[in-house]
């Protein structure tokens, strides 16, 4: 490390080395992130029999949309797609309303049980019953083989509530007070005054919940496995892919069953269909989730 | 001054538990009651299910109709070697720790390096792309990873092209690669996302510190070491404390999807164990006991790390 003053000095050796390292790192990072995704898209548009030869990278060699036709003809995937869309829309709406109402109640200064109710939910972030007790409970509540299991259990989450509460607490109270003087009730204050001001944070929470809903398959596997009319897209994709993944244990069995497994082009097409909706949406919501993460402090 | 003190007093008076006040905030109380009942049912009732670990649970009898067996299930869990509970614990802990270390390191590194890129026209697209994998489901990620690492995949192709190996390696057949693959999958998926919080804490560092350092002759490296790193330390500590409590939670989807017969010994985690014994084998009591043990260790880890942070004078959770 040089000890000279570098204030207005042109680049020295260290700076150049750093710049090169920075550039190499970012290029490797971008390639590693994008290549697998682009490759999957390229494969999905390639002809099935041709793809077996390999060596397809960024662009299809023999263009074909047959894989997509195959995917769209699979009834379970179509059902899965419909249920996934439905659960994402309904689950996001209900969860947003529920969390927002809870956060609204807790963030009212006058509310008598504000800190108690807040504490009641914060505890759930640290202690939970675990898989088996939850499973038994849902079974007893009649949530097995039901659509309700997709949206009822996730209705309120402590973390989302905390983000909303923090945001609502930061809003000025003067509007609310003047509305109260005009005789507005709490419902009017919630819908007419607080909610319009909370649009950015609502968007954040909606995005988080929607991504969670769209990507969830665990609840389908545990609770709705036996009911094919309630399957979701991710679970169907899992079934398509896992037939291949389980075989990688031995090359021999992979060869033997090469005829029974779904061709790579069809698997790729199904993968593209699954990831496309979210990829199209997230770039436009960036500023929301960045602020959301900053308000909430920390989250996985 | 006097006026604001008076209004504070007025507010305090409003807080009093009177019929008038209860009536006034009737709407709030109704919502609170509904939310409270919901919380009891969906978050607190499962806790009573912990009782299942101490009885031989039979679905027909319910919790009260089953025989009490005390700590038998725990004893079985800890002493029966054939069910491999300790192996599963080791797998979960090691993979969780490895994931935590690698993904934190990469997130910090990425955030610091990205911050060094000044032109927005380059920085913004990189950041947008870095978030992409976070929004993909684990199924998609594992599927992509699987085809990249398969014998005809890009990784093997590159390795052979550069003459590092002569024959394609089947990465999923060797137990020694499994933990590294899982760690890599986590890094690939979450680096950009995890860096968000570090980036925002870097931007909140006082820029005059950097200016002063430049005048004193500090280079890039010195600035990173003496300003950026200490600046993000509080964020780092809080995230570390939270994630340490989650170490044992960090293992289900990848391991479940990527695991196969050949790597079972290193791939099975505690959540898979619970799923296998509890749901597939219907031994609800054993599954619950394993779940309780996991929670207990998680809480212990949080408390220990918090105590350590307190002792070291660092940021802490409570």
Coordinates of C-alpha atoms in Angstrom, one line a residue:
Chain A
X1 CA 0.0 0.0 0.0
X2 CA 1.4 3.4 -1.0
X3 CA 1.5 6.1 1.5
X4 CA 1.6 9.0 -0.9
X5 CA -1.3 11.4 -1.0
X6 CA -3.6 10.1 -3.8
X7 CA -6.1 12.8 -3.5
X8 CA -5.9 14.0 -7.1
X9 CA -3.4 11.5 -8.4
X10 CA -4.2 9.5 -11.5
X11 CA -4.6 5.7 -11.1
X12 CA -1.8 3.8 -9.5
X13 CA -1.2 0.0 -9.7
X14 CA -3.5 -0.9 -6.8
X15 CA -6.4 1.0 -8.2
X16 CA -6.0 -0.6 -11.6
X17 CA -5.7 -4.1 -10.0
X18 CA -8.9 -3.3 -8.1
X19 CA -10.7 -2.1 -11.2
X20 CA -9.8 -5.3 -13.0
X21 CA -10.8 -7.5 -10.1
X22 CA -14.1 -5.6 -9.8
X23 CA -14.9 -6.0 -13.5
X24 CA -14.0 -9.7 -13.6
X25 CA -16.1 -10.3 -10.5
X26 CA -19.1 -8.6 -11.9
X27 CA -18.9 -10.3 -15.3
X28 CA -18.6 -13.7 -13.6
X29 CA -21.5 -12.9 -11.3
X30 CA -23.7 -11.8 -14.2
X31 CA -22.8 -14.8 -16.4
X32 CA -23.4 -17.2 -13.5
X33 CA -26.7 -15.6 -12.7
X34 CA -28.1 -15.2 -16.3
X35 CA -26.6 -18.1 -18.2
X36 CA -28.6 -20.9 -16.6
X37 CA -31.8 -19.0 -17.1
X38 CA -31.1 -18.1 -20.7
X39 CA -30.0 -21.6 -21.4
X40 CA -33.3 -23.0 -20.0
X41 CA -35.2 -20.6 -22.3
X42 CA -33.1 -21.6 -25.3
X43 CA -33.6 -25.3 -24.6
X44 CA -37.4 -24.8 -24.3
X45 CA -37.5 -23.4 -27.8
X46 CA -35.4 -26.2 -29.3
X47 CA -36.6 -29.3 -31.1
X48 CA -36.9 -32.2 -28.6
X49 CA -34.9 -34.9 -30.5
X50 CA -32.3 -32.4 -31.6
X51 CA -31.7 -31.2 -28.0
X52 CA -30.5 -34.7 -27.0
X53 CA -27.3 -34.0 -28.9
X54 CA -26.4 -31.3 -26.4
X55 CA -24.3 -28.2 -27.1
X56 CA -27.2 -25.8 -26.9
X57 CA -26.1 -22.6 -25.1
X58 CA -27.7 -19.2 -25.6
X59 CA -29.9 -19.8 -28.6
X60 CA -32.0 -22.7 -29.9
X61 CA -30.4 -24.7 -32.7
X62 CA -33.5 -26.1 -34.3
X63 CA -36.3 -23.8 -33.4
X64 CA -39.6 -25.3 -32.3
X65 CA -42.6 -24.4 -30.1
X66 CA -43.6 -28.0 -29.8
X67 CA -42.5 -28.3 -26.1
X68 CA -44.8 -25.4 -25.2
X69 CA -47.7 -27.1 -27.0
X70 CA -46.9 -30.3 -25.1
X71 CA -46.8 -28.4 -21.8
X72 CA -50.1 -26.5 -22.5
X73 CA -51.7 -29.8 -23.3
X74 CA -50.9 -31.3 -19.9
X75 CA -54.1 -31.1 -18.0
X76 CA -52.5 -31.2 -14.5
X77 CA -50.2 -28.3 -15.4
X78 CA -53.1 -26.2 -16.6
X79 CA -55.0 -27.0 -13.4
X80 CA -51.9 -26.1 -11.5
X81 CA -51.5 -22.8 -13.3
X82 CA -55.1 -21.8 -12.6
X83 CA -54.9 -22.7 -8.9
X84 CA -51.5 -21.0 -8.6
X85 CA -52.9 -17.8 -10.1
X86 CA -56.0 -18.0 -8.0
X87 CA -54.2 -18.6 -4.7
X88 CA -51.7 -15.9 -5.5
X89 CA -54.4 -13.3 -6.1
X90 CA -56.7 -14.3 -3.3
X91 CA -53.9 -15.1 -0.8
X92 CA -52.2 -11.7 -1.5
X93 CA -55.4 -9.7 -1.1
X94 CA -56.7 -11.3 2.0
X95 CA -53.3 -11.3 3.7
X96 CA -52.7 -7.7 2.8
X97 CA -56.1 -6.6 4.3
X98 CA -55.6 -8.7 7.4
X99 CA -52.1 -7.5 8.1
X100 CA -53.0 -3.9 7.3
X101 CA -56.0 -4.0 9.7
X102 CA -53.9 -5.5 12.4
X103 CA -51.1 -3.0 11.9
X104 CA -53.6 -0.2 11.8
X105 CA -55.1 -1.2 15.1
X106 CA -51.7 -1.6 16.8
X107 CA -50.4 1.7 15.5
X108 CA -53.3 3.7 16.9
X109 CA -52.0 5.6 19.9
X110 CA -55.3 5.5 21.7
X111 CA -55.8 1.8 21.4
X112 CA -55.9 0.2 24.8
X113 CA -54.1 -3.1 24.0
X114 CA -51.5 -1.9 21.5
X115 CA -48.4 -3.2 23.1
X116 CA -50.0 -6.5 24.3
X117 CA -51.4 -7.4 20.9
X118 CA -48.0 -6.5 19.3
X119 CA -46.2 -8.7 21.8
X120 CA -48.7 -11.5 21.2
X121 CA -47.7 -11.6 17.5
X122 CA -44.0 -10.9 17.9
X123 CA -43.6 -14.1 20.0
X124 CA -44.8 -16.1 17.1
X125 CA -41.7 -15.1 15.2
X126 CA -39.6 -17.1 17.7
X127 CA -41.7 -20.0 18.8
X128 CA -43.9 -22.2 16.7
X129 CA -45.4 -25.6 17.0
X130 CA -43.6 -27.2 14.2
X131 CA -44.7 -29.4 11.4
X132 CA -46.5 -32.2 13.1
X133 CA -48.6 -30.3 15.6
X134 CA -49.5 -27.9 12.7
X135 CA -50.4 -30.8 10.5
X136 CA -52.7 -32.3 13.1
X137 CA -54.3 -29.0 13.8
X138 CA -55.1 -28.4 10.1
X139 CA -56.4 -31.9 9.8
X140 CA -58.8 -31.3 12.7
X141 CA -59.8 -27.9 11.3
X142 CA -60.8 -29.7 8.0
X143 CA -58.1 -28.0 6.0
X144 CA -56.9 -31.2 4.3
X145 CA -57.8 -31.3 0.6
X146 CA -59.1 -27.8 0.6
X147 CA -58.3 -24.6 -1.1
X148 CA -58.5 -22.8 2.2
X149 CA -55.2 -24.3 3.3
X150 CA -53.5 -22.1 0.7
X151 CA -54.6 -18.8 2.2
X152 CA -56.1 -19.1 5.7
X153 CA -52.9 -20.2 7.6
X154 CA -50.8 -17.4 6.1
X155 CA -53.3 -14.7 6.6
X156 CA -51.3 -12.8 9.3
X157 CA -47.6 -12.9 9.6
X158 CA -45.8 -11.0 12.4
X159 CA -43.0 -9.8 10.2
X160 CA -45.4 -8.2 7.6
X161 CA -47.4 -6.7 10.4
X162 CA -44.3 -5.2 11.9
X163 CA -43.2 -3.6 8.6
X164 CA -46.7 -2.1 8.1
X165 CA -46.9 -0.9 11.7
X166 CA -43.5 0.8 11.5
X167 CA -44.7 2.6 8.3
X168 CA -48.0 3.6 9.8
X169 CA -46.4 4.9 12.9
X170 CA -44.3 7.2 10.8
X171 CA -47.4 8.9 9.3
X172 CA -48.5 12.3 10.5
X173 CA -51.4 12.2 12.9
X174 CA -52.8 15.6 12.1
X175 CA -54.9 14.3 9.1
X176 CA -56.4 11.6 11.3
X177 CA -57.2 14.0 14.1
X178 CA -58.9 16.5 11.8
X179 CA -60.9 13.7 10.2
X180 CA -62.0 12.6 13.7
X181 CA -63.1 16.1 14.4
X182 CA -65.2 15.9 11.3
X183 CA -66.8 12.8 12.8
X184 CA -65.0 10.1 10.8
X185 CA -65.0 6.6 12.4
X186 CA -62.0 4.3 12.5
X187 CA -63.1 2.5 9.3
X188 CA -63.2 5.7 7.4
X189 CA -59.8 6.7 8.7
X190 CA -58.4 3.3 7.7
X191 CA -59.8 3.3 4.2
X192 CA -59.7 7.0 3.3
X193 CA -56.7 8.4 5.1
X194 CA -54.2 5.7 6.2
X195 CA -54.5 3.3 3.3
X196 CA -53.9 5.9 0.5
X197 CA -50.8 7.0 2.3
X198 CA -49.6 3.4 2.7
X199 CA -49.6 2.5 -1.0
X200 CA -45.8 2.0 -1.2
X201 CA -45.6 -0.3 1.8
X202 CA -48.8 -2.1 0.7
X203 CA -47.0 -2.8 -2.6
X204 CA -44.0 -4.2 -0.7
X205 CA -46.0 -6.5 1.4
X206 CA -48.2 -7.6 -1.6
X207 CA -45.0 -8.4 -3.5
X208 CA -43.6 -10.5 -0.7
X209 CA -46.8 -12.4 -0.1
X210 CA -47.4 -12.9 -3.8
X211 CA -44.0 -14.4 -4.4
X212 CA -44.4 -16.7 -1.4
X213 CA -47.8 -17.8 -2.7
X214 CA -46.6 -18.4 -6.3
X215 CA -43.5 -20.3 -5.3
X216 CA -45.1 -22.5 -2.5
X217 CA -45.5 -26.1 -3.1
X218 CA -44.9 -27.6 0.3
X219 CA -48.5 -27.1 1.5
X220 CA -49.7 -28.8 -1.7
X221 CA -47.5 -31.8 -1.0
X222 CA -48.5 -32.1 2.6
X223 CA -52.2 -31.3 2.6
X224 CA -53.5 -31.5 -1.0
X225 CA -51.4 -34.2 -2.6
X226 CA -54.4 -36.5 -3.0
X227 CA -56.6 -34.0 -4.7
X228 CA -55.4 -33.3 -8.2
X229 CA -58.0 -30.5 -8.7
X230 CA -56.1 -28.5 -6.1
X231 CA -52.6 -29.0 -7.4
X232 CA -50.3 -26.0 -8.0
X233 CA -47.9 -25.2 -10.8
X234 CA -44.8 -25.5 -8.7
X235 CA -45.8 -29.0 -7.4
X236 CA -46.5 -30.2 -10.9
X237 CA -43.1 -28.9 -12.0
X238 CA -41.5 -30.6 -9.1
X239 CA -43.1 -33.9 -10.2
X240 CA -41.8 -33.4 -13.7
X241 CA -38.3 -32.6 -12.6
X242 CA -37.9 -35.0 -9.7
X243 CA -38.4 -38.0 -11.9
X244 CA -35.0 -37.0 -13.4
X245 CA -33.3 -35.7 -10.3
X246 CA -33.9 -38.9 -8.3
X247 CA -32.1 -40.9 -11.0
X248 CA -28.9 -39.0 -11.0
X249 CA -27.9 -41.3 -8.2
X250 CA -26.8 -43.8 -10.8
X251 CA -26.1 -43.2 -14.4
X252 CA -27.3 -46.7 -15.3
X253 CA -30.8 -46.2 -14.2
X254 CA -30.9 -42.8 -15.9
X255 CA -30.0 -44.5 -19.2
X256 CA -32.5 -47.3 -18.7
X257 CA -35.4 -44.9 -18.1
X258 CA -34.4 -42.4 -20.7
X259 CA -37.6 -43.2 -22.6
X260 CA -39.9 -42.8 -19.6
X261 CA -38.7 -39.5 -18.4
X262 CA -39.9 -36.2 -19.8
X263 CA -37.6 -34.7 -22.5
X264 CA -35.4 -31.9 -21.4
X265 CA -37.1 -29.5 -23.8
X266 CA -40.5 -30.1 -22.2
X267 CA -39.0 -29.8 -18.7
X268 CA -37.4 -26.5 -19.7
X269 CA -40.7 -25.2 -21.2
X270 CA -42.5 -26.0 -18.0
X271 CA -39.8 -24.2 -16.0
X272 CA -40.1 -21.2 -18.2
X273 CA -43.9 -21.1 -17.8
X274 CA -43.4 -21.3 -14.0
X275 CA -40.8 -18.5 -13.7
X276 CA -42.1 -16.2 -16.4
X277 CA -44.8 -14.3 -14.5
X278 CA -42.5 -13.3 -11.6
X279 CA -39.6 -12.4 -13.8
X280 CA -41.9 -10.1 -15.8
X281 CA -43.2 -8.3 -12.7
X282 CA -40.3 -7.9 -10.2
X283 CA -38.1 -5.4 -12.1
X284 CA -41.0 -2.8 -11.9
X285 CA -41.4 -3.3 -8.2
X286 CA -37.8 -2.9 -7.2
X287 CA -38.1 0.4 -5.4
X288 CA -40.9 -1.1 -3.3
X289 CA -39.0 -4.1 -2.0
X290 CA -35.8 -2.2 -1.4
X291 CA -37.7 0.3 0.8
X292 CA -39.7 -2.5 2.4
X293 CA -36.5 -4.3 3.4
X294 CA -35.1 -1.1 4.8
X295 CA -38.2 -0.4 6.9
X296 CA -38.4 -3.9 8.1
X297 CA -34.8 -3.8 9.1
X298 CA -34.0 -7.3 8.3
X299 CA -35.4 -10.4 6.7
X300 CA -34.2 -13.4 4.9
Chain B
X1 CA -43.3 23.6 26.0
X2 CA -46.2 23.9 28.4
X3 CA -48.7 23.4 25.7
X4 CA -47.1 20.2 24.5
X5 CA -46.9 18.9 28.0
X6 CA -50.6 19.6 28.4
X7 CA -51.5 17.8 25.2
X8 CA -49.4 14.8 26.3
X9 CA -51.4 14.8 29.5
X10 CA -54.6 15.0 27.5
X11 CA -53.5 12.0 25.5
X12 CA -52.7 10.0 28.6
X13 CA -56.2 10.7 29.9
X14 CA -57.6 9.3 26.7
X15 CA -55.8 6.1 27.3
X16 CA -57.8 5.4 30.5
X17 CA -59.8 2.3 30.6
X18 CA -63.2 3.7 30.7
X19 CA -66.5 2.5 29.2
X20 CA -66.5 5.7 27.2
X21 CA -63.2 4.9 25.7
X22 CA -64.1 1.3 25.0
X23 CA -67.1 2.4 23.2
X24 CA -65.1 5.0 21.3
X25 CA -62.7 2.4 20.0
X26 CA -65.3 -0.3 19.5
X27 CA -64.1 -0.9 15.9
X28 CA -60.5 -1.4 17.0
X29 CA -61.4 -3.8 19.7
X30 CA -63.6 -5.9 17.4
X31 CA -60.7 -6.2 14.9
X32 CA -58.2 -6.9 17.7
X33 CA -60.5 -9.6 19.1
X34 CA -60.8 -11.3 15.7
X35 CA -57.0 -11.1 15.1
X36 CA -56.4 -12.4 18.6
X37 CA -58.6 -15.5 18.1
X38 CA -56.9 -16.1 14.8
X39 CA -53.5 -16.0 16.5
X40 CA -54.6 -18.3 19.2
X41 CA -55.9 -20.9 16.7
X42 CA -53.1 -20.8 14.1
X43 CA -50.0 -19.9 16.2
X44 CA -50.7 -20.9 19.8
X45 CA -52.8 -24.0 19.5
X46 CA -49.9 -25.9 17.7
X47 CA -47.8 -25.2 20.8
X48 CA -50.1 -27.4 22.8
X49 CA -49.4 -30.1 20.2
X50 CA -46.0 -30.3 21.8
X51 CA -47.7 -32.6 24.3
X52 CA -47.7 -35.2 21.6
X53 CA -44.0 -35.8 22.2
X54 CA -44.8 -37.1 25.6
X55 CA -47.6 -39.5 24.8
X56 CA -48.0 -42.4 22.3
X57 CA -50.2 -40.3 20.1
X58 CA -53.1 -42.1 18.4
X59 CA -55.2 -40.1 16.0
X60 CA -58.4 -41.8 17.3
X61 CA -57.8 -41.0 21.0
X62 CA -56.5 -37.5 20.5
X63 CA -54.1 -35.9 23.0
X64 CA -56.1 -36.9 26.0
X65 CA -57.0 -40.4 24.9
X66 CA -53.4 -41.5 24.3
X67 CA -51.0 -43.1 26.8
X68 CA -48.5 -41.0 28.6
X69 CA -44.9 -42.1 28.0
X70 CA -42.8 -39.3 29.3
X71 CA -39.4 -38.8 27.7
X72 CA -39.4 -42.2 26.0
X73 CA -39.6 -40.7 22.5
X74 CA -36.6 -38.4 23.3
X75 CA -34.7 -41.4 24.7
X76 CA -35.4 -43.4 21.6
X77 CA -34.4 -40.4 19.4
X78 CA -31.0 -39.9 21.1
X79 CA -30.0 -43.5 21.7
X80 CA -31.3 -45.5 18.8
X81 CA -28.5 -45.5 16.3
X82 CA -30.4 -47.0 13.4
X83 CA -32.7 -44.0 13.0
X84 CA -29.6 -41.8 12.7
X85 CA -30.9 -38.8 14.5
X86 CA -27.4 -37.4 15.4
X87 CA -26.3 -37.8 11.9
X88 CA -29.3 -35.8 10.8
X89 CA -28.5 -33.2 13.4
X90 CA -25.0 -33.0 12.2
X91 CA -26.1 -32.6 8.6
X92 CA -28.5 -29.8 9.4
X93 CA -26.1 -27.9 11.6
X94 CA -23.2 -28.2 9.2
X95 CA -25.1 -27.3 6.1
X96 CA -26.8 -24.4 8.0
X97 CA -23.5 -23.1 9.2
X98 CA -21.9 -23.5 5.8
X99 CA -24.8 -21.7 4.1
X100 CA -24.7 -18.9 6.7
X101 CA -21.0 -18.3 6.3
X102 CA -20.8 -18.5 2.5
X103 CA -24.0 -16.5 1.8
X104 CA -23.1 -13.7 4.3
X105 CA -19.6 -13.5 2.9
X106 CA -20.8 -13.3 -0.7
X107 CA -23.5 -10.8 0.2
X108 CA -21.0 -8.5 2.0
X109 CA -18.5 -8.9 -0.8
X110 CA -21.1 -8.2 -3.5
X111 CA -22.5 -5.1 -1.7
X112 CA -19.0 -3.6 -1.2
X113 CA -18.0 -4.2 -4.8
X114 CA -21.3 -3.0 -6.2
X115 CA -20.9 0.2 -4.2
X116 CA -17.6 0.8 -5.8
X117 CA -19.3 1.0 -9.2
X118 CA -20.3 4.7 -9.6
X119 CA -22.0 5.0 -13.0
X120 CA -25.7 4.3 -12.4
X121 CA -26.2 3.0 -15.9
X122 CA -23.9 0.0 -15.1
X123 CA -24.9 -0.3 -11.4
X124 CA -28.6 -0.5 -11.8
X125 CA -28.9 -3.3 -14.3
X126 CA -26.4 -5.4 -12.3
X127 CA -28.5 -4.9 -9.2
X128 CA -31.7 -5.8 -11.0
X129 CA -30.3 -9.0 -12.4
X130 CA -28.8 -9.9 -9.0
X131 CA -32.4 -10.0 -7.5
X132 CA -33.7 -12.4 -10.2
X133 CA -32.8 -15.7 -8.6
X134 CA -34.4 -14.7 -5.3
X135 CA -37.8 -14.7 -7.1
X136 CA -37.5 -18.1 -8.5
X137 CA -38.8 -21.0 -6.5
X138 CA -36.5 -23.6 -5.1
X139 CA -37.9 -26.1 -7.6
X140 CA -36.8 -24.0 -10.5
X141 CA -33.5 -23.2 -9.0
X142 CA -32.8 -26.9 -8.2
X143 CA -33.9 -27.9 -11.7
X144 CA -31.6 -25.3 -13.3
X145 CA -28.7 -26.3 -11.0
X146 CA -29.3 -29.9 -11.8
X147 CA -29.0 -29.5 -15.5
X148 CA -26.0 -27.3 -15.1
X149 CA -24.2 -29.9 -13.0
X150 CA -25.4 -33.0 -14.9
X151 CA -22.9 -35.1 -16.8
X152 CA -23.7 -33.2 -20.0
X153 CA -24.2 -29.9 -18.3
X154 CA -22.2 -26.7 -18.7
X155 CA -20.0 -27.2 -15.7
X156 CA -18.7 -30.6 -16.8
X157 CA -18.2 -29.3 -20.3
X158 CA -16.1 -26.4 -19.0
X159 CA -14.1 -28.7 -16.8
X160 CA -13.3 -31.0 -19.7
X161 CA -12.5 -28.2 -22.1
X162 CA -9.9 -26.8 -19.7
X163 CA -8.6 -30.3 -19.1
X164 CA -9.3 -30.3 -15.4
X165 CA -11.0 -33.6 -15.7
X166 CA -11.0 -36.2 -18.5
X167 CA -14.4 -37.6 -17.8
X168 CA -17.7 -36.0 -16.8
X169 CA -18.3 -36.1 -13.0
X170 CA -21.7 -37.0 -11.7
X171 CA -21.7 -34.5 -8.9
X172 CA -24.9 -35.8 -7.3
X173 CA -23.4 -39.3 -6.8
X174 CA -20.7 -38.3 -4.3
X175 CA -21.5 -37.4 -0.7
X176 CA -18.4 -35.2 -0.5
X177 CA -19.8 -32.7 -3.0
X178 CA -23.3 -32.4 -1.6
X179 CA -22.9 -29.8 1.1
X180 CA -20.9 -27.6 -1.3
X181 CA -23.6 -27.9 -3.9
X182 CA -26.2 -26.8 -1.3
X183 CA -24.1 -23.9 -0.2
X184 CA -23.6 -22.9 -3.8
X185 CA -27.3 -23.1 -4.5
X186 CA -28.0 -20.7 -1.6
X187 CA -25.3 -18.3 -2.7
X188 CA -26.6 -18.3 -6.3
X189 CA -30.2 -17.7 -5.2
X190 CA -29.8 -15.1 -2.4
X191 CA -26.6 -13.1 -2.9
X192 CA -28.2 -10.2 -4.6
X193 CA -31.2 -10.2 -2.3
X194 CA -29.1 -10.4 0.9
X195 CA -26.9 -7.6 -0.3
X196 CA -29.8 -5.1 -0.4
X197 CA -29.7 -4.6 3.4
X198 CA -25.8 -4.2 3.3
X199 CA -26.0 -1.8 0.4
X200 CA -28.5 0.4 2.3
X201 CA -26.3 0.4 5.3
X202 CA -23.2 1.3 3.2
X203 CA -25.1 4.2 1.7
X204 CA -26.0 5.5 5.1
X205 CA -22.3 5.8 6.1
X206 CA -21.4 9.5 6.4
X207 CA -19.7 10.5 3.0
X208 CA -17.4 13.0 4.8
X209 CA -15.6 10.1 6.4
X210 CA -14.5 8.9 2.9
X211 CA -13.5 12.4 1.9
X212 CA -11.4 12.9 5.0
X213 CA -9.8 9.5 4.4
X214 CA -8.9 10.5 0.8
X215 CA -7.3 13.7 2.0
X216 CA -5.3 11.6 4.5
X217 CA -4.1 9.5 1.6
X218 CA -6.2 6.3 2.1
X219 CA -6.6 4.1 -1.0
X220 CA -9.7 2.1 -1.9
X221 CA -8.6 -0.9 0.2
X222 CA -7.9 1.3 3.3
X223 CA -11.3 3.0 2.9
X224 CA -13.1 -0.4 2.7
X225 CA -11.2 -1.7 5.7
X226 CA -11.4 1.2 8.0
X227 CA -14.7 2.9 7.0
X228 CA -17.0 0.5 5.1
X229 CA -16.5 -2.6 7.1
X230 CA -16.9 -1.0 10.5
X231 CA -19.9 0.9 9.1
X232 CA -21.8 -2.2 8.2
X233 CA -20.8 -4.1 11.4
X234 CA -24.0 -3.3 13.3
X235 CA -26.1 -4.6 10.4
X236 CA -23.9 -7.6 10.1
X237 CA -24.2 -8.4 13.8
X238 CA -28.0 -8.2 13.9
X239 CA -28.3 -10.4 10.8
X240 CA -25.9 -12.8 12.2
X241 CA -27.9 -13.1 15.4
X242 CA -31.1 -13.6 13.6
X243 CA -29.7 -16.1 11.2
X244 CA -27.9 -18.1 13.8
X245 CA -31.3 -18.8 15.3
X246 CA -32.4 -20.0 11.9
X247 CA -29.5 -22.3 11.2
X248 CA -31.5 -25.4 11.9
X249 CA -34.4 -24.1 9.8
X250 CA -32.2 -23.7 6.8
X251 CA -32.5 -27.2 5.5
X252 CA -35.4 -28.5 3.7
X253 CA -36.2 -27.7 0.1
X254 CA -32.8 -28.1 -1.6
X255 CA -31.9 -31.2 0.3
X256 CA -35.3 -32.7 -0.2
X257 CA -35.2 -32.1 -4.0
X258 CA -31.5 -32.9 -4.6
X259 CA -31.1 -35.8 -2.2
X260 CA -30.9 -39.3 -3.6
X261 CA -30.0 -42.8 -2.3
X262 CA -26.3 -42.3 -2.8
X263 CA -26.0 -39.1 -0.8
X264 CA -28.7 -39.8 1.8
X265 CA -26.2 -40.0 4.6
X266 CA -25.2 -36.4 4.2
X267 CA -28.3 -34.9 2.7
X268 CA -31.0 -35.7 5.2
X269 CA -31.8 -32.8 7.5
X270 CA -34.0 -32.5 10.6
X271 CA -37.0 -31.2 8.7
X272 CA -36.8 -34.1 6.3
X273 CA -36.5 -36.4 9.2
X274 CA -39.6 -35.0 10.8
X275 CA -41.5 -35.3 7.6
X276 CA -40.4 -38.8 7.0
X277 CA -41.2 -40.1 10.5
X278 CA -44.1 -37.9 11.3
X279 CA -46.1 -37.7 8.1
X280 CA -44.9 -40.7 6.0
X281 CA -44.4 -43.2 8.9
X282 CA -47.2 -41.8 11.0
X283 CA -45.2 -41.7 14.1
X284 CA -46.5 -38.3 15.1
X285 CA -44.9 -38.4 18.6
X286 CA -41.4 -39.1 17.3
X287 CA -41.7 -36.3 14.7
X288 CA -42.9 -33.9 17.3
X289 CA -40.1 -34.8 19.7
X290 CA -37.6 -34.1 16.9
X291 CA -39.3 -30.8 16.2
X292 CA -39.2 -29.8 19.8
X293 CA -35.5 -30.6 20.1
X294 CA -34.8 -28.5 17.0
X295 CA -36.7 -25.5 18.5
X296 CA -34.9 -25.9 21.8
X297 CA -31.5 -25.9 20.1
X298 CA -32.5 -22.9 18.0
X299 CA -33.5 -20.8 21.0
X300 CA -30.4 -21.9 22.8
X301 CA -28.3 -20.7 19.9
X302 CA -30.0 -17.3 19.8
X303 CA -29.6 -16.9 23.6
X304 CA -25.9 -17.9 23.5
X305 CA -25.0 -15.7 20.6
X306 CA -26.9 -12.8 22.1
X307 CA -25.0 -13.3 25.4
X308 CA -21.8 -13.4 23.5
X309 CA -22.7 -10.2 21.5
X310 CA -23.5 -8.5 24.8
X311 CA -20.2 -9.6 26.3
X312 CA -18.3 -8.4 23.3
X313 CA -20.1 -5.0 23.5
X314 CA -21.8 -5.6 20.1
X315 CA -25.2 -4.9 18.7
X316 CA -27.7 -7.4 20.0
X317 CA -31.3 -8.5 19.7
X318 CA -32.5 -8.3 23.3

